[in-house]
Amino acid sequence: MHLIKLCVGISSVDELIEWRAHRQSRGGDGRSIHRTRMMPRRADEIVGKGSIYWVIAGAVRCRQLIVGLEPDVDSEGRGYCDIVLDADIIRTAPHPRRPFQGWRYLEPKDAPADLAGEGEDLPPEGMAEELAKYGLL
């Protein structure tokens, strides 16, 4: 089981990579975390097995492996969940997705394929979009 989430304020995978690097350079424990209000009920199906798929500029474009879910309460008594992510951002075949609020579950059968396997080169910028448009990816 996976999660899918809009990557608000980010316009490309490269921008997401730069933003994550900038956040890590500012200190902290170096972990890649996304904070959300709701704790996924299907945690046992997600942690270590699933990924969060990021919707960027109207399409799923990349994913990060979910390595942990950490529920907590803020100073005002509101619950939240930190989704702890692997630092590696894996590009996926572009898959159009309409805007939605929060995160959603994403069945593995509905998840876009990775653009390149381990040790393979990524296609040139824009080529994946063209291939997907014609159903070749």
mmCIF file of C-alpha atoms in Angstrom:
data_model
loop_
_atom_site.group_PDB
_atom_site.id
_atom_site.type_symbol
_atom_site.label_atom_id
_atom_site.label_comp_id
_atom_site.label_asym_id
_atom_site.label_seq_id
_atom_site.Cartn_x
_atom_site.Cartn_y
_atom_site.Cartn_z
ATOM 1 C CA MET A 1 0.000 0.000 0.000
ATOM 2 C CA HIS A 2 1.230 3.507 -0.835
ATOM 3 C CA LEU A 3 0.223 7.099 -0.145
ATOM 4 C CA ILE A 4 -0.212 9.867 -2.715
ATOM 5 C CA LYS A 5 0.114 13.570 -1.881
ATOM 6 C CA LEU A 6 0.239 16.919 -3.686
ATOM 7 C CA CYS A 7 3.672 18.512 -3.459
ATOM 8 C CA VAL A 8 2.429 22.056 -2.866
ATOM 9 C CA GLY A 9 4.730 24.921 -3.866
ATOM 10 C CA ILE A 10 7.088 22.702 -5.873
ATOM 11 C CA SER A 11 7.091 22.844 -9.680
ATOM 12 C CA SER A 12 9.551 20.073 -10.616
ATOM 13 C CA VAL A 13 11.312 17.011 -9.225
ATOM 14 C CA ASP A 14 14.613 18.918 -9.353
ATOM 15 C CA GLU A 15 13.082 21.673 -7.215
ATOM 16 C CA LEU A 16 11.919 19.056 -4.667
ATOM 17 C CA ILE A 17 15.433 17.578 -4.536
ATOM 18 C CA GLU A 18 16.935 21.061 -4.006
ATOM 19 C CA TRP A 19 14.351 21.920 -1.333
ATOM 20 C CA ARG A 20 15.031 18.687 0.589
ATOM 21 C CA ALA A 21 18.805 19.308 0.395
ATOM 22 C CA HIS A 22 18.325 22.887 1.639
ATOM 23 C CA ARG A 23 16.201 21.678 4.581
ATOM 24 C CA GLN A 24 18.809 19.103 5.565
ATOM 25 C CA SER A 25 21.603 21.686 5.367
ATOM 26 C CA ARG A 26 19.786 23.857 7.920
ATOM 27 C CA GLY A 27 20.402 21.321 10.673
ATOM 28 C CA GLY A 28 18.152 19.036 12.607
ATOM 29 C CA ASP A 29 18.517 15.288 12.656
ATOM 30 C CA GLY A 30 18.910 15.033 8.864
ATOM 31 C CA ARG A 31 15.765 12.983 8.357
ATOM 32 C CA SER A 32 13.346 13.651 5.514
ATOM 33 C CA ILE A 33 9.923 14.168 7.110
ATOM 34 C CA HIS A 34 6.500 15.205 5.908
ATOM 35 C CA ARG A 35 4.065 16.283 8.643
ATOM 36 C CA THR A 36 0.358 15.579 8.234
ATOM 37 C CA ARG A 37 -2.647 15.819 10.546
ATOM 38 C CA MET A 38 -3.953 12.291 10.056
ATOM 39 C CA MET A 39 -2.241 9.022 11.002
ATOM 40 C CA PRO A 40 -2.711 6.366 8.287
ATOM 41 C CA ARG A 41 -4.750 3.488 9.719
ATOM 42 C CA ARG A 42 -3.053 1.020 7.419
ATOM 43 C CA ALA A 43 0.420 1.708 8.829
ATOM 44 C CA ASP A 44 1.403 -1.960 8.906
ATOM 45 C CA GLU A 45 0.876 -2.147 5.128
ATOM 46 C CA ILE A 46 2.842 1.047 4.467
ATOM 47 C CA VAL A 47 5.948 1.300 6.660
ATOM 48 C CA GLY A 48 9.005 -0.178 4.952
ATOM 49 C CA LYS A 49 6.897 -1.478 2.061
ATOM 50 C CA GLY A 50 5.142 1.553 0.598
ATOM 51 C CA SER A 51 6.109 4.919 -0.791
ATOM 52 C CA ILE A 52 4.645 8.396 -0.854
ATOM 53 C CA TYR A 53 4.001 9.360 -4.479
ATOM 54 C CA TRP A 54 4.361 13.104 -5.080
ATOM 55 C CA VAL A 55 1.999 14.936 -7.453
ATOM 56 C CA ILE A 56 3.957 17.812 -8.988
ATOM 57 C CA ALA A 57 2.538 20.156 -11.652
ATOM 58 C CA GLY A 58 -0.553 18.008 -12.239
ATOM 59 C CA ALA A 59 1.110 14.594 -12.460
ATOM 60 C CA VAL A 60 2.707 11.975 -10.227
ATOM 61 C CA ARG A 61 6.410 12.437 -10.956
ATOM 62 C CA CYS A 62 8.367 10.814 -8.139
ATOM 63 C CA ARG A 63 8.192 8.801 -4.941
ATOM 64 C CA GLN A 64 9.998 8.297 -1.646
ATOM 65 C CA LEU A 65 9.989 5.121 0.435
ATOM 66 C CA ILE A 66 8.130 5.473 3.752
ATOM 67 C CA VAL A 67 10.418 4.255 6.548
ATOM 68 C CA GLY A 68 8.305 5.276 9.537
ATOM 69 C CA LEU A 69 5.167 6.913 10.888
ATOM 70 C CA GLU A 70 5.523 8.873 14.130
ATOM 71 C CA PRO A 71 2.322 10.177 15.752
ATOM 72 C CA ASP A 72 2.576 13.013 18.294
ATOM 73 C CA VAL A 73 0.708 15.998 19.740
ATOM 74 C CA ASP A 74 1.716 19.649 19.254
ATOM 75 C CA SER A 75 1.886 22.333 21.966
ATOM 76 C CA GLU A 76 -1.788 23.188 21.395
ATOM 77 C CA GLY A 77 -2.934 19.596 21.881
ATOM 78 C CA ARG A 78 -3.556 18.813 18.194
ATOM 79 C CA GLY A 79 -2.490 15.423 16.925
ATOM 80 C CA TYR A 80 -0.253 14.991 13.906
ATOM 81 C CA CYS A 81 1.821 12.321 12.208
ATOM 82 C CA ASP A 82 5.344 12.681 10.869
ATOM 83 C CA ILE A 83 5.824 10.526 7.788
ATOM 84 C CA VAL A 84 9.530 9.623 7.839
ATOM 85 C CA LEU A 85 10.857 9.232 4.296
ATOM 86 C CA ASP A 86 13.948 7.731 2.747
ATOM 87 C CA ALA A 87 16.197 10.516 1.455
ATOM 88 C CA ASP A 88 16.297 9.061 -2.084
ATOM 89 C CA ILE A 89 13.764 10.550 -4.500
ATOM 90 C CA ILE A 90 12.878 8.077 -7.256
ATOM 91 C CA ARG A 91 11.471 9.505 -10.488
ATOM 92 C CA THR A 92 8.382 7.788 -11.855
ATOM 93 C CA ALA A 93 6.613 7.740 -15.181
ATOM 94 C CA PRO A 94 4.447 10.884 -15.282
ATOM 95 C CA HIS A 95 0.828 10.038 -14.481
ATOM 96 C CA PRO A 96 -1.798 12.838 -14.607
ATOM 97 C CA ARG A 97 -3.617 13.488 -11.332
ATOM 98 C CA ARG A 98 -6.242 16.089 -10.427
ATOM 99 C CA PRO A 99 -5.834 18.194 -7.283
ATOM 100 C CA PHE A 100 -7.100 16.814 -3.971
ATOM 101 C CA GLN A 101 -6.684 17.672 -0.303
ATOM 102 C CA GLY A 102 -4.543 15.753 2.155
ATOM 103 C CA TRP A 103 -3.132 12.365 1.256
ATOM 104 C CA ARG A 104 -4.868 9.328 -0.198
ATOM 105 C CA TYR A 105 -4.103 5.629 -0.249
ATOM 106 C CA LEU A 106 -2.702 4.366 -3.549
ATOM 107 C CA GLU A 107 -3.012 0.705 -4.450
ATOM 108 C CA PRO A 108 0.231 -0.821 -5.793
ATOM 109 C CA LYS A 109 -1.545 -1.793 -9.043
ATOM 110 C CA ASP A 110 -2.370 1.913 -9.628
ATOM 111 C CA ALA A 111 1.110 3.263 -8.854
ATOM 112 C CA PRO A 112 3.168 4.563 -11.791
ATOM 113 C CA ALA A 113 6.314 2.643 -12.705
ATOM 114 C CA ASP A 114 9.773 3.962 -11.887
ATOM 115 C CA LEU A 115 11.467 5.703 -14.820
ATOM 116 C CA ALA A 116 14.752 3.853 -14.409
ATOM 117 C CA GLY A 117 15.882 0.762 -12.569
ATOM 118 C CA GLU A 118 18.966 0.638 -10.401
ATOM 119 C CA GLY A 119 22.030 1.416 -12.520
ATOM 120 C CA GLU A 120 19.979 2.637 -15.491
ATOM 121 C CA ASP A 121 20.072 6.156 -16.905
ATOM 122 C CA LEU A 122 17.011 8.411 -16.726
ATOM 123 C CA PRO A 123 15.481 9.550 -20.024
ATOM 124 C CA PRO A 124 16.215 13.164 -21.018
ATOM 125 C CA GLU A 125 14.045 15.866 -19.441
ATOM 126 C CA GLY A 126 10.653 16.017 -21.125
ATOM 127 C CA MET A 127 11.010 12.727 -22.986
ATOM 128 C CA ALA A 128 9.146 10.762 -20.268
ATOM 129 C CA GLU A 129 6.249 13.220 -20.535
ATOM 130 C CA GLU A 130 6.065 12.747 -24.309
ATOM 131 C CA LEU A 131 6.270 8.950 -24.066
ATOM 132 C CA ALA A 132 3.518 8.883 -21.422
ATOM 133 C CA LYS A 133 1.308 11.147 -23.553
ATOM 134 C CA TYR A 134 1.410 8.534 -26.333
ATOM 135 C CA GLY A 135 0.957 5.583 -23.967
ATOM 136 C CA LEU A 136 4.486 4.307 -24.477
ATOM 137 C CA LEU A 137 5.563 4.527 -20.852
#
